[in-house]
Coordinates of C-alpha atoms and ligand atoms in Angstrom, one line a residue:
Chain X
X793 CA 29.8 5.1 -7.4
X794 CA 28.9 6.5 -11.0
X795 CA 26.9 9.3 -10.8
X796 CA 25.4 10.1 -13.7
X797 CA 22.8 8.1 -14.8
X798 CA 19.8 8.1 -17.7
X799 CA 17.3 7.2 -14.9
X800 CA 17.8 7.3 -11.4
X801 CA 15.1 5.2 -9.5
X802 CA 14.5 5.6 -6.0
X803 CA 12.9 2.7 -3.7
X804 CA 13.2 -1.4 -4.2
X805 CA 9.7 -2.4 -4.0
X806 CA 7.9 -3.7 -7.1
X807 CA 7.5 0.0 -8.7
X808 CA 11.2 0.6 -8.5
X809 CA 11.9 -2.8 -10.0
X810 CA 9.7 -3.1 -12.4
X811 CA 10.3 1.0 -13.4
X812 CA 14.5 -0.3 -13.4
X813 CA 14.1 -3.4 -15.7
X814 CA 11.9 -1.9 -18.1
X815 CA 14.4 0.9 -17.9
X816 CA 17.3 -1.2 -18.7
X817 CA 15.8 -3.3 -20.8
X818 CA 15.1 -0.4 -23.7
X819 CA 18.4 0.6 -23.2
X820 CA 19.1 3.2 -20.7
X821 CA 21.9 3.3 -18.2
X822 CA 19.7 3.1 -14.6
X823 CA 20.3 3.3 -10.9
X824 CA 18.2 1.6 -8.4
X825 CA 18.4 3.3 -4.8
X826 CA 17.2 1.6 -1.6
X827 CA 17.4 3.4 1.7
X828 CA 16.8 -0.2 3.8
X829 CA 20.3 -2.7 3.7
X830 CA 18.3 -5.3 2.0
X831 CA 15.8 -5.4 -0.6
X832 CA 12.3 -7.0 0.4
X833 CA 12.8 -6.3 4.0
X834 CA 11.2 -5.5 6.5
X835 CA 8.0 -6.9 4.6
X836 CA 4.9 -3.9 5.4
X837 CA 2.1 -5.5 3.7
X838 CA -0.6 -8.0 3.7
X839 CA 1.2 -9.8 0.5
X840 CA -2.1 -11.1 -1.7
X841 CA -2.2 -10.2 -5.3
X842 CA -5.0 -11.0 -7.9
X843 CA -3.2 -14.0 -10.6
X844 CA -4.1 -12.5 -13.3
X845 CA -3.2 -9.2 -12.3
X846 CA 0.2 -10.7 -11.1
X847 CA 0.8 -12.7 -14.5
X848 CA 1.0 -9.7 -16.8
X849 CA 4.3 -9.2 -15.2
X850 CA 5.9 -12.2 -14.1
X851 CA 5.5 -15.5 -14.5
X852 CA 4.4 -17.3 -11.2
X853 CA 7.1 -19.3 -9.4
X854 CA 7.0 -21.4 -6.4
X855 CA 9.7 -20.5 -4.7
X856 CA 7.8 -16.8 -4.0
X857 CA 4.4 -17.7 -3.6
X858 CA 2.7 -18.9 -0.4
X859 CA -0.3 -19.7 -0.6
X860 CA -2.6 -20.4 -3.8
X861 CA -6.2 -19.4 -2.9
X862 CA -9.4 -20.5 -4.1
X863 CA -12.0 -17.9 -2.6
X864 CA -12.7 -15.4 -0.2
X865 CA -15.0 -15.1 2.4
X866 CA -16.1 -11.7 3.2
X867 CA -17.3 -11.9 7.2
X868 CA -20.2 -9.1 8.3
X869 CA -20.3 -8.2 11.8
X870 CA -22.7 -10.7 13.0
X871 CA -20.4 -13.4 11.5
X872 CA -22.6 -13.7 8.1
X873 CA -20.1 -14.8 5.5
X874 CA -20.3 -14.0 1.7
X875 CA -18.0 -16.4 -0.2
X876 CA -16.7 -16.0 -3.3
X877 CA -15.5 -19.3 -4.6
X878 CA -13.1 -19.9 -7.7
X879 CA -14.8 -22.4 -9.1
X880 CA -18.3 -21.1 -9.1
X881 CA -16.6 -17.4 -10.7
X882 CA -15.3 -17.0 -13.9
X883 CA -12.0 -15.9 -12.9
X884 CA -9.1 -17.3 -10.5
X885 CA -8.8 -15.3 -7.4
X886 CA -5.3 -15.2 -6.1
X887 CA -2.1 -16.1 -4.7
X888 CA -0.3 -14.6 -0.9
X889 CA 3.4 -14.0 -1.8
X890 CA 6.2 -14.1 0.1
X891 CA 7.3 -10.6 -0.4
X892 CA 10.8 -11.2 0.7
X893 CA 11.9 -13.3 -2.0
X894 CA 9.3 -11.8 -4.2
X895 CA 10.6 -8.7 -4.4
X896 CA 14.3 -10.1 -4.5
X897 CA 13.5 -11.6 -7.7
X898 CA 12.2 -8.2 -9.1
X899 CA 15.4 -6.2 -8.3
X900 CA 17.3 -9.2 -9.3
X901 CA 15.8 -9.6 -13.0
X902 CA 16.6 -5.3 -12.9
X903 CA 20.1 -6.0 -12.1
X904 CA 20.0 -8.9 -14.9
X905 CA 18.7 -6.4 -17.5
X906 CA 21.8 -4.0 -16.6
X907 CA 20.8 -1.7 -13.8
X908 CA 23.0 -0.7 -11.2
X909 CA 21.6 -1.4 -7.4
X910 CA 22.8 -0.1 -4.6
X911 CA 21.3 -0.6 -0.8
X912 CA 21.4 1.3 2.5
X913 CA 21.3 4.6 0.0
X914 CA 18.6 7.4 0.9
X915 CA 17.7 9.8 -1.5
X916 CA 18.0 13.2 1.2
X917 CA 16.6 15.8 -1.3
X918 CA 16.0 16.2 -5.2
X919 CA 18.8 18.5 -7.3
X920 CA 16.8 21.0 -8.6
X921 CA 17.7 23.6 -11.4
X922 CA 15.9 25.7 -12.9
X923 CA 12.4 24.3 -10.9
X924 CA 13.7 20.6 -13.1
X925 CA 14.5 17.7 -11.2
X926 CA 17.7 16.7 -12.4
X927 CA 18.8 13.8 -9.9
X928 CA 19.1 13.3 -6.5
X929 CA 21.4 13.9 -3.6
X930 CA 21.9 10.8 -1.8
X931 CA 23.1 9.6 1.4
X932 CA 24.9 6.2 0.9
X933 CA 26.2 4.2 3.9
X934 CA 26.9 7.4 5.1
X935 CA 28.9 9.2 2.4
X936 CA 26.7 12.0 0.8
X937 CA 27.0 11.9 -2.9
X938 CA 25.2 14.0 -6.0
X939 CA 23.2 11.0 -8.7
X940 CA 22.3 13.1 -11.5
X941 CA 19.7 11.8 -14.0
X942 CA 17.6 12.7 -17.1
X943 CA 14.5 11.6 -15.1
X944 CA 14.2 10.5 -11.9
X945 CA 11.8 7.6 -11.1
X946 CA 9.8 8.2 -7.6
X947 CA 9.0 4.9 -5.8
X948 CA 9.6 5.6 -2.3
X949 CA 6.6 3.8 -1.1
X950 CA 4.2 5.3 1.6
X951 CA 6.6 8.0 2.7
X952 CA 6.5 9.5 -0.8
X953 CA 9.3 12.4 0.6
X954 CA 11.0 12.7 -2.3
X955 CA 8.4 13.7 -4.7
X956 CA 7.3 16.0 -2.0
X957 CA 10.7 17.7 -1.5
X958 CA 10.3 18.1 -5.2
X959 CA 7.0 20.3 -4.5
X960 CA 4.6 18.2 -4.9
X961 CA 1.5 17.2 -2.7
X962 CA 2.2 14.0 -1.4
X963 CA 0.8 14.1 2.0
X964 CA -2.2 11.4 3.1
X965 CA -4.8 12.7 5.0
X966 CA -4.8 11.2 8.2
X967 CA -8.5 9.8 7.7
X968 CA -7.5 8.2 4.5
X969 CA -4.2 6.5 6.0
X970 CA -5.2 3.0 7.0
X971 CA -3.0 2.5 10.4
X972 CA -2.3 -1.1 9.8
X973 CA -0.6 -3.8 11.8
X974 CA 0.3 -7.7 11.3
X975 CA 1.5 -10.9 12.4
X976 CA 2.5 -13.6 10.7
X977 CA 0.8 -16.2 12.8
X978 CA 1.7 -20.2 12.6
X979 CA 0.2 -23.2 14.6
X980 CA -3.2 -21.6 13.7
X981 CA -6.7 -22.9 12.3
X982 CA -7.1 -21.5 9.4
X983 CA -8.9 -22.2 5.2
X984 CA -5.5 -22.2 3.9
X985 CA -7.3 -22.4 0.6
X986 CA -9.5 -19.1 1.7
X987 CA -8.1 -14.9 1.9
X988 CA -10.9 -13.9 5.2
X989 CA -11.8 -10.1 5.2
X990 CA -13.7 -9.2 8.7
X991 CA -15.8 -5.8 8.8
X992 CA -17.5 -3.9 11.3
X993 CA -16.8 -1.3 13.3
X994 CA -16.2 -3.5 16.6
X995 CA -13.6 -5.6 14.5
X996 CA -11.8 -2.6 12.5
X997 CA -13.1 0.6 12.0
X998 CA -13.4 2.1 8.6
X999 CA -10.8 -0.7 7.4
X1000 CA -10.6 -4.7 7.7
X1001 CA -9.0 -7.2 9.5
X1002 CA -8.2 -10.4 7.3
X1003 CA -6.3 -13.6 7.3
X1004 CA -4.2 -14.5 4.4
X1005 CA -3.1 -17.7 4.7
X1006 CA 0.9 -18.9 4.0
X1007 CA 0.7 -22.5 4.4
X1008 CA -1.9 -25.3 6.3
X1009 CA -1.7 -23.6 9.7
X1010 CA 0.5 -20.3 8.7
X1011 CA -1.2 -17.0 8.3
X1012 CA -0.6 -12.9 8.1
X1013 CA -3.3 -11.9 10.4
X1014 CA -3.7 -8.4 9.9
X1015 CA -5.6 -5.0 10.3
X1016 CA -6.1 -1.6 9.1
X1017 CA -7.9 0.8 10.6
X1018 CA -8.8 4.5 9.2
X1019 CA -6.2 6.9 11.2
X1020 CA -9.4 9.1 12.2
X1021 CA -10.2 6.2 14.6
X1022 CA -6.8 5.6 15.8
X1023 CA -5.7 6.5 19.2
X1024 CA -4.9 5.4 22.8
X1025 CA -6.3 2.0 23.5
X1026 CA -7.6 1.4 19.7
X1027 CA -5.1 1.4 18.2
X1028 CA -4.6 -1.0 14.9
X1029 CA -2.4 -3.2 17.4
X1030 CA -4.9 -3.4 20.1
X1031 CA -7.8 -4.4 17.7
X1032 CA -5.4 -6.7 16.3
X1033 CA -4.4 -8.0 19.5
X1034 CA -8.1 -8.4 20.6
X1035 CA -8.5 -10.7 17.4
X1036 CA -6.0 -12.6 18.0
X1037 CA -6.8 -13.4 21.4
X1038 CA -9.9 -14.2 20.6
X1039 CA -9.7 -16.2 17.8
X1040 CA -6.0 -17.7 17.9
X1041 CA -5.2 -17.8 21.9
X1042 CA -2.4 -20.7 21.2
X1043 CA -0.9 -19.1 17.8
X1044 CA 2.4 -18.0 17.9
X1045 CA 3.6 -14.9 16.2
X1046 CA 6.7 -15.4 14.4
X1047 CA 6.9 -11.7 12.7
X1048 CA 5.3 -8.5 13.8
X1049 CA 5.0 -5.6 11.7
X1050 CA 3.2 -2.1 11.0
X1051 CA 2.6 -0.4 8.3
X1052 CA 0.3 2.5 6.3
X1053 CA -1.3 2.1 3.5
X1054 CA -2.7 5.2 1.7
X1055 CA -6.9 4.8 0.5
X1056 CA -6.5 8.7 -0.4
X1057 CA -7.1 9.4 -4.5
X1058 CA -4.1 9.2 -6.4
X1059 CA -1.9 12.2 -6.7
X1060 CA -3.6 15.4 -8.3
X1061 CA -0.3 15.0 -10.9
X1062 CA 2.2 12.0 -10.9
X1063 CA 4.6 14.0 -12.9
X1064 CA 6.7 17.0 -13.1
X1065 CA 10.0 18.5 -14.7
X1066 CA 12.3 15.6 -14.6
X1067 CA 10.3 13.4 -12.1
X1068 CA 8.2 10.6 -12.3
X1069 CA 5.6 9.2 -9.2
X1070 CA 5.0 5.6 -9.2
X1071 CA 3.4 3.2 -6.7
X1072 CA 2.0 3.6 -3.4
X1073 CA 4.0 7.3 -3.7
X1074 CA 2.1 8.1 -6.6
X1075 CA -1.0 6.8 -4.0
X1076 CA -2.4 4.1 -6.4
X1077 CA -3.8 2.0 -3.9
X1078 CA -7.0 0.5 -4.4
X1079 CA -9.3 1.9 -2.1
X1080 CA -11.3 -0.7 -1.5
X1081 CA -8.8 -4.1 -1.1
X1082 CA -5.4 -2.0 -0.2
X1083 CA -3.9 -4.1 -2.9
X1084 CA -0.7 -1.9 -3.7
X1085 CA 1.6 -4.5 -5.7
X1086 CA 0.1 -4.6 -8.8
X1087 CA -0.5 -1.2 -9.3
X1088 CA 2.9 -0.3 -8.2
X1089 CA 4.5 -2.9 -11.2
X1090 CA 2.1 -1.3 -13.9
X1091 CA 2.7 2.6 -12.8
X1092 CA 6.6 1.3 -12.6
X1093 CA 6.5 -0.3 -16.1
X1094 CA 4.5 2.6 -18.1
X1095 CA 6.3 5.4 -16.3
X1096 CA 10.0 3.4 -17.7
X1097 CA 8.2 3.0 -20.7
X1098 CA 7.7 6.7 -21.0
X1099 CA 11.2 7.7 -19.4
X1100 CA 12.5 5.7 -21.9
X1101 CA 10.5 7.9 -25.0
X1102 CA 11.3 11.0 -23.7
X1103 CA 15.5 10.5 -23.1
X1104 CA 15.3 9.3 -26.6
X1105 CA 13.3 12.2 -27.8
X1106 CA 15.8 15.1 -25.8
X1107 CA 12.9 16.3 -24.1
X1108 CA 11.9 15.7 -20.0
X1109 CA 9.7 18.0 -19.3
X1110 CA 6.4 17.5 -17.3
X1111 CA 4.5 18.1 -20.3
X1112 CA 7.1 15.4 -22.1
X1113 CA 6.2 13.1 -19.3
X1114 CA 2.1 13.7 -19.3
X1115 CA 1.7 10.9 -21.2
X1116 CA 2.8 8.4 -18.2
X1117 CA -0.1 10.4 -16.1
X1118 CA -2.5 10.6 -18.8
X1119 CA -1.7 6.9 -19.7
X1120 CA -2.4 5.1 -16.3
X1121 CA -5.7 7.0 -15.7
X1122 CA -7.1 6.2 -18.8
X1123 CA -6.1 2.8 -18.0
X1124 CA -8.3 0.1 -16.7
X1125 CA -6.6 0.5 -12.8
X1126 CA -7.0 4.2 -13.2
X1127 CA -10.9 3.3 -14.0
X1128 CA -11.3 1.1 -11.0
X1129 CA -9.2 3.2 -8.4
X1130 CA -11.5 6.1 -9.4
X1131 CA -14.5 3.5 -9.6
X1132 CA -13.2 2.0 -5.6
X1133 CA -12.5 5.1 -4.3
X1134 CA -16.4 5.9 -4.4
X1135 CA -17.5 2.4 -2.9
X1136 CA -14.8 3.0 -0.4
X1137 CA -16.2 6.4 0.8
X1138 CA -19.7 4.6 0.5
X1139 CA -18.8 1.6 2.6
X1140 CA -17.3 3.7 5.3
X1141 CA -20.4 5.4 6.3
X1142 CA -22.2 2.3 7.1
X1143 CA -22.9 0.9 11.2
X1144 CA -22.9 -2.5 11.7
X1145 CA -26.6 -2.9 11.5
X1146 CA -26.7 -1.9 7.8
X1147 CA -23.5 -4.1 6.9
X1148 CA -24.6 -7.4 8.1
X1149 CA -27.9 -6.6 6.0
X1150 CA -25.8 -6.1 3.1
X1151 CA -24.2 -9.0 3.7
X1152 CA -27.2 -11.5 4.3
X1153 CA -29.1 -10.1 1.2
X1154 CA -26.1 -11.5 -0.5
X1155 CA -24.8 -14.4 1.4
X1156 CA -26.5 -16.8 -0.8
X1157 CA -25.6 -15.4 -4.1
X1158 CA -23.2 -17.3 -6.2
X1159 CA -21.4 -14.0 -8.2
X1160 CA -20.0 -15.0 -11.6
X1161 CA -16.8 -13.1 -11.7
X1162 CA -14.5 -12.2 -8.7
X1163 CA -14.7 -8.3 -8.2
X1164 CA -15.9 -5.5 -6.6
X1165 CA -17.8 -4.8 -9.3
X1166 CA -19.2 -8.2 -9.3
X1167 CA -20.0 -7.3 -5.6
X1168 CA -21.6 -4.2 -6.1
X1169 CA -23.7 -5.5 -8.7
X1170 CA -25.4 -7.6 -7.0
X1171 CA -25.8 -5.7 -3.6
X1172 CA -27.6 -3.5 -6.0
X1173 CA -29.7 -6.3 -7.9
X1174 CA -30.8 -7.5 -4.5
X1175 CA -32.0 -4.8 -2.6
X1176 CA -34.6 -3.4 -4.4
X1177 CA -35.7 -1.8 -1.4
X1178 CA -33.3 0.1 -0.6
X1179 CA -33.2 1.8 -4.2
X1180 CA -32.5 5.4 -2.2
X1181 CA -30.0 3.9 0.0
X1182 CA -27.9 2.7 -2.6
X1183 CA -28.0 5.4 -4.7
X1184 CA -24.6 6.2 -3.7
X1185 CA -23.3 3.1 -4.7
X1186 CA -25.4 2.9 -7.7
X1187 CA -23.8 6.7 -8.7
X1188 CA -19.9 4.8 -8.6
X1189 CA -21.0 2.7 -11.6
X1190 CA -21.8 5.4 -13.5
Chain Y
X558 CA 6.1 25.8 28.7
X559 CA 6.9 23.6 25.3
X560 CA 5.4 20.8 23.5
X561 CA 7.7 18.2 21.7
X562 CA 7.3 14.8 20.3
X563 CA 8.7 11.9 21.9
X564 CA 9.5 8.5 19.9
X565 CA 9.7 5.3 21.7
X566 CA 12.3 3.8 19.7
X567 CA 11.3 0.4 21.7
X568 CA 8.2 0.6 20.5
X569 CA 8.1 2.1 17.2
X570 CA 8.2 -0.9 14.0
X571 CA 9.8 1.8 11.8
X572 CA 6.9 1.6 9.3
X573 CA 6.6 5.1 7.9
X574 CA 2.9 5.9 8.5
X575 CA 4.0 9.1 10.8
X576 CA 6.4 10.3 7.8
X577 CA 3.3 9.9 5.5
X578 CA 0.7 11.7 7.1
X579 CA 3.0 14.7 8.8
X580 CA 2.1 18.0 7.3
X581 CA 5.7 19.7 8.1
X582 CA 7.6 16.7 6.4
X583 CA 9.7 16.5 10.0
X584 CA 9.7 13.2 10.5
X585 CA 12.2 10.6 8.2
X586 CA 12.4 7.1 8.6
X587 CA 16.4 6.4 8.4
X588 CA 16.9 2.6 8.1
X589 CA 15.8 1.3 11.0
X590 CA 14.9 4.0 12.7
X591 CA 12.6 7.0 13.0
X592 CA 14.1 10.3 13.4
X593 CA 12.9 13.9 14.2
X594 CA 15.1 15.5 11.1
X595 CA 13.0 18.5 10.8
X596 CA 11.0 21.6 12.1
X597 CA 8.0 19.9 14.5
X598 CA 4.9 21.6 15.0
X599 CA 3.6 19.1 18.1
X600 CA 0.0 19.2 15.4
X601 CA -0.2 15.1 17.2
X602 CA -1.3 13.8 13.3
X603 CA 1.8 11.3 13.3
X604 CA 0.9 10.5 17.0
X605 CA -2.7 9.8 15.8
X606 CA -2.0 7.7 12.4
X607 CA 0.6 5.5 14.8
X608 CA -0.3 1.8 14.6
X609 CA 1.8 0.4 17.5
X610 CA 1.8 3.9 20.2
X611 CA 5.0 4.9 19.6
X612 CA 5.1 8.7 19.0
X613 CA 3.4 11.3 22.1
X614 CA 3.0 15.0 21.7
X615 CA 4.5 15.6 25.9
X616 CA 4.3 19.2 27.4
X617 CA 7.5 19.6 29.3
X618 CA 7.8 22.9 31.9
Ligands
SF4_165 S1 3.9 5.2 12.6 FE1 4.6 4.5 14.6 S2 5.5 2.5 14.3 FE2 5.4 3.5 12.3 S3 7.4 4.5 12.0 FE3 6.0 6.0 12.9 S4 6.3 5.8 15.1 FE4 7.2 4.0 14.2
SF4_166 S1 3.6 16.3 15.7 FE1 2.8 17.1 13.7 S2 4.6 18.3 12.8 FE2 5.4 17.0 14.5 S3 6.2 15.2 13.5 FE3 4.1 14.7 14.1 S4 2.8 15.2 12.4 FE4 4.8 16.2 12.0

C-alpha cells in the first residue's frame, strides 16, 4: 500500500467518488478508502434523485436506473392526495436508482481517472500535527497502516467519526435523526410511474413513509421517523411493518435494511486544517425530501475542486480551504437546505387535522414547477385565511 | 449495580444511526458489525434513534 497521497478520501458513496475523480482528474495522486468489502453495498437509502439534479454529474444510463417517474403524489392523512405530474410542471421529476451499480459506476470512473481504491479499509483516527490533519491512520483487512495526505477528503456518510475525531461537531441530535427502515418489496400494486410520500402522525411521525417504485410491481417501501418518536413498539420498523401489512399483505420482501438519515442543519464549519467534510458527514441532507445523493456529488466535486487549488497553491489551511464552505452555501443547495430546513421545522409541528387541510386546499391545484417551493407557494396563495398560521412558512421564503 | 448496553447482533442491520447520534463517540460500525469500541455512558440516545430494536441500556446486579 502507498502511503502518501495528495488527497486521501475516506468513504465510497457518491461524495467520495465524485470528491476522488474530480481529484484525479486535475491531477493529483488520490486514495479512496471504504471500510465495507464492497462498494455500493449494503444499499441505506431510499435511492430517488431529481434528473436534472442527477445530470449535472453523470449522464443517465440504463443499466443503474430503476425506475423513471413521472409524478408524485403526496398522501395527507385522510388519504387526500396532492399530485404533481410531469407533464402538467415545467420540469421532469425523477428517476429511483439502483444504488448498487450506481455507485459502482462512480468509484469505477474515479479509478479510471487514476485514483487508487482500496475496500474493507477503515479510517480508525485522523494523524494530527500541530492541531492539522495530515492523513489518516487506517485499519486495512486488518493491518493497521499510516495514509498521509495534503488534505484529507471526509465522506464517511451518516457516522461522520472521522471529522469528529478530528474535533469537529458532527453529532445529530437525536430529534433531527430520521430512524428509517426499508424493504424492497416485489409482487406489489404499485404506480410504477409515481414516487408516493405518506404523512401523518398515525403513518410516520415527524417523517414519511413512501413508495419508490423499481419496476411494474417492485418497490422500496420505506419510512423515517424523527428519533424523538422512536422507541419500544414504534419503532421505524414497526410503523413500517404496519404499512406493509396493511397495504401489501401478499408482497414479498426481498431486501431489508435500516438506515439514518440526518434533517439537522449542515455542519456549523465543513472545513478545518487539512480536512475537508462532504456529504451526508458534512449533513447536507435536505430537510424536507432526505434526498442525500445529489448534494453529496456537488459538496464531493467543489470540495476536490478546492483540494485541488490549494495543493497547487502550498497552502491547506482551513482558511485555504474556506472557499469550499463559503462556496457550497452560497450555492443554490446551500439556499434551499437553509430555505427546507425552515419548512421542515414548520411541517413538523402540524396534527393530522391541519395537514389534511393543507392538503385538500391544494389537491386540486395543478403547480407549474416541481418543488418545494412550488409547494409552498401555493399552500400560501390558497389559504388566505390562515394568513397568521402560515406566517411561519411565509417567513422561509424570505 | 451497573448499567451497560447490550447489542443484538441478530437483530441489529448494521446501519450506523446509533454511531451518529451517540454523544461519547463509543459506538463504531466495523464492517458488518456494530461494536462497543469506546467509553459508554448507558445515556440510551443510540437505544432511542435504533430503527430495528437492537441496542438496550440493561441494569445488571
Ligand atoms: S441503529 Fe440499530 S440497526 Fe442501526 S447499526 Fe445501530 S444497532 Fe444496528
Ligand atoms: S448508551 Fe449513550 S453513550 Fe452508550 S453507546 Fe449509546 S448513545 Fe453512546
Amino acid at each position: 500500500m502507498k502511503n502518501n497521497y495528495d488527497i486521501l478520501v475516506i468513504g465510497g458513496g457518491p461524495a467520495g467518488a465524485l470528491a476522488a475523480k474530480t481529484a484525479a482528474d486535475a491531477g493529483n495522486s488520490v486514495c479512496l478508502i471504504e471500510k465495507r468489502p464492497a462498494i455500493g453495498t449494503p444499499v441505506r437509502c431510499a435511492e430517488g434523485i431529481g434528473k436534472e439534479l442527477l445530470k449535472e454529474f453523470i449522464k443517465p444510463d440504463p443499466r443503474w436506473i430503476a425506475a423513471d417517474i413521472e409524478r408524485a403524489r403526496i398522501i395527507s392523512p385522510n388519504g387526500t392526495a396532492i399530485s404533481l405530474e410531469q407533464d402538467k410542471a415545467g420540469n421532469e421529476v425523477g428517476y429511483v436508482l439502483d444504488r448498487k451499480i450506481f455507485d459502482r459506476e462512480l468509484v469505477w470512473q474515479a479509478a479510471e481517472a487514476g485514483a487508487d481504491v482500496i475496500v474493507k479499509t477503515r479510517a480508525t483516527a485522523p494523524i494530527m500535527e500541530n492541531g492539522a490533519v495530515r492523513g489518516a491512520k487506517v485499519l486495512s483487512v486488518g493491518t493497521p497502516a499510516d495514509i498521509r495526505a495534503e488534505v484529507v477528503i471526509a465522506a464517511d456518510g451518516t457516522e461522520a467519526q472521522f471529522a469528529r475525531r478530528a474535533g469537529l461537531d458532527t453529532v445529530v441530535p437525536l430529534r433531527e435523526m430520521m430512524s428509517c427502515a426499508q424493504y424492497l418489496m416485489t409482487d406489489i400494486d404499485i404506480d410504477a410511474g409515481s414516487t408516493d410520500f405518506y404523512l401523518g402522525n398515525e403513518i410516520a411521525p415527524e417523517g414519511y413513509l413512501w413508495v419508490f417504485p423499481k419496476g411494474d410491481r417492485t418497490a422500496n417501501v420505506g419510512i423515517g421517523i424523527s428519533g424523538r418518536k422512536s422507541r419500544d413498539g414504534s419503532r421505524a420498523k414497526d410503523y413500517l411493518d404496519r404499512f406493509v401489512a396493511k397495504n401489501f399483505p401478499n408482497g414479498k420482501t426481498i431486501e431489508a435494511i435500516a438506515g439514518g438519515v440526518p434533517v439537522c442543519r449542515p455542519l456549523a464549519c465543513t472545513v478545518a486544517d487539512g480536512l475537508m467534510v462532504a456529504g451526508d458527514a458534512a449533513r447536507v441532507v435536505d430537510p424536507i425530501t432526505g434526498g442525500g445523493i445529489g448534494n453529496a456529488m456537488l459538496t464531493g466535486r467543489l470540495a476536490a475542486q478546492v483540494a485541488s487549488e490549494c495543493i497547487a497553491a502550498g497552502n491547506c489551511s482551513k482558511e485555504a480551504l474556506m472557499p469550499y464552505d463559503a462556496g457550497w452555501r452560497a450555492s443554490k443547495m446551500g439556499t434551499i437546505l437553509e430555505r427546507n430546513y425552515k419548512v421542515k421545522e414548520y411541517f413538523v409541528t402540524l396534527d393530522d387535522a391541519k395537514l389534511n387541510t393543507l392538503a385538500e386546499s391544494i389537491a386540486q391545484s395543478s403547480l407549474k414547477e416541481f418543488s418545494v417551493l412550488a409547494l409552498i407557494k401555493e399552500l400560501i396563495t390558497r389559504n388566505p385565511k390562515m394568513l397568521l398560521e402560515l406566517k411561519a412558512l411565509r417567513d422561509t421564503l424570505s | 449495580m451497573s448499567t451497560m448496553l447490550r447489542i443484538n447482533r441478530d437483530k441489529c442491520g448494521y446501519c450506523g444511526t446509533c454511531v451518529a447520534v451517540c454523544p461519547e463517540d463509543a459506538l463504531e460500525l466495523i464492517d458488518a458489525y456494530l461494536s462497543l469500541e469506546r467509553e459508554c455512558i448507558a445515556c440510551g440516545i443510540c437505544a432511542r434513534a435504533c430503527p430495528l430494536g437492537a441496542l438496550e441500556v440493561v441494569h445488571e446486579e
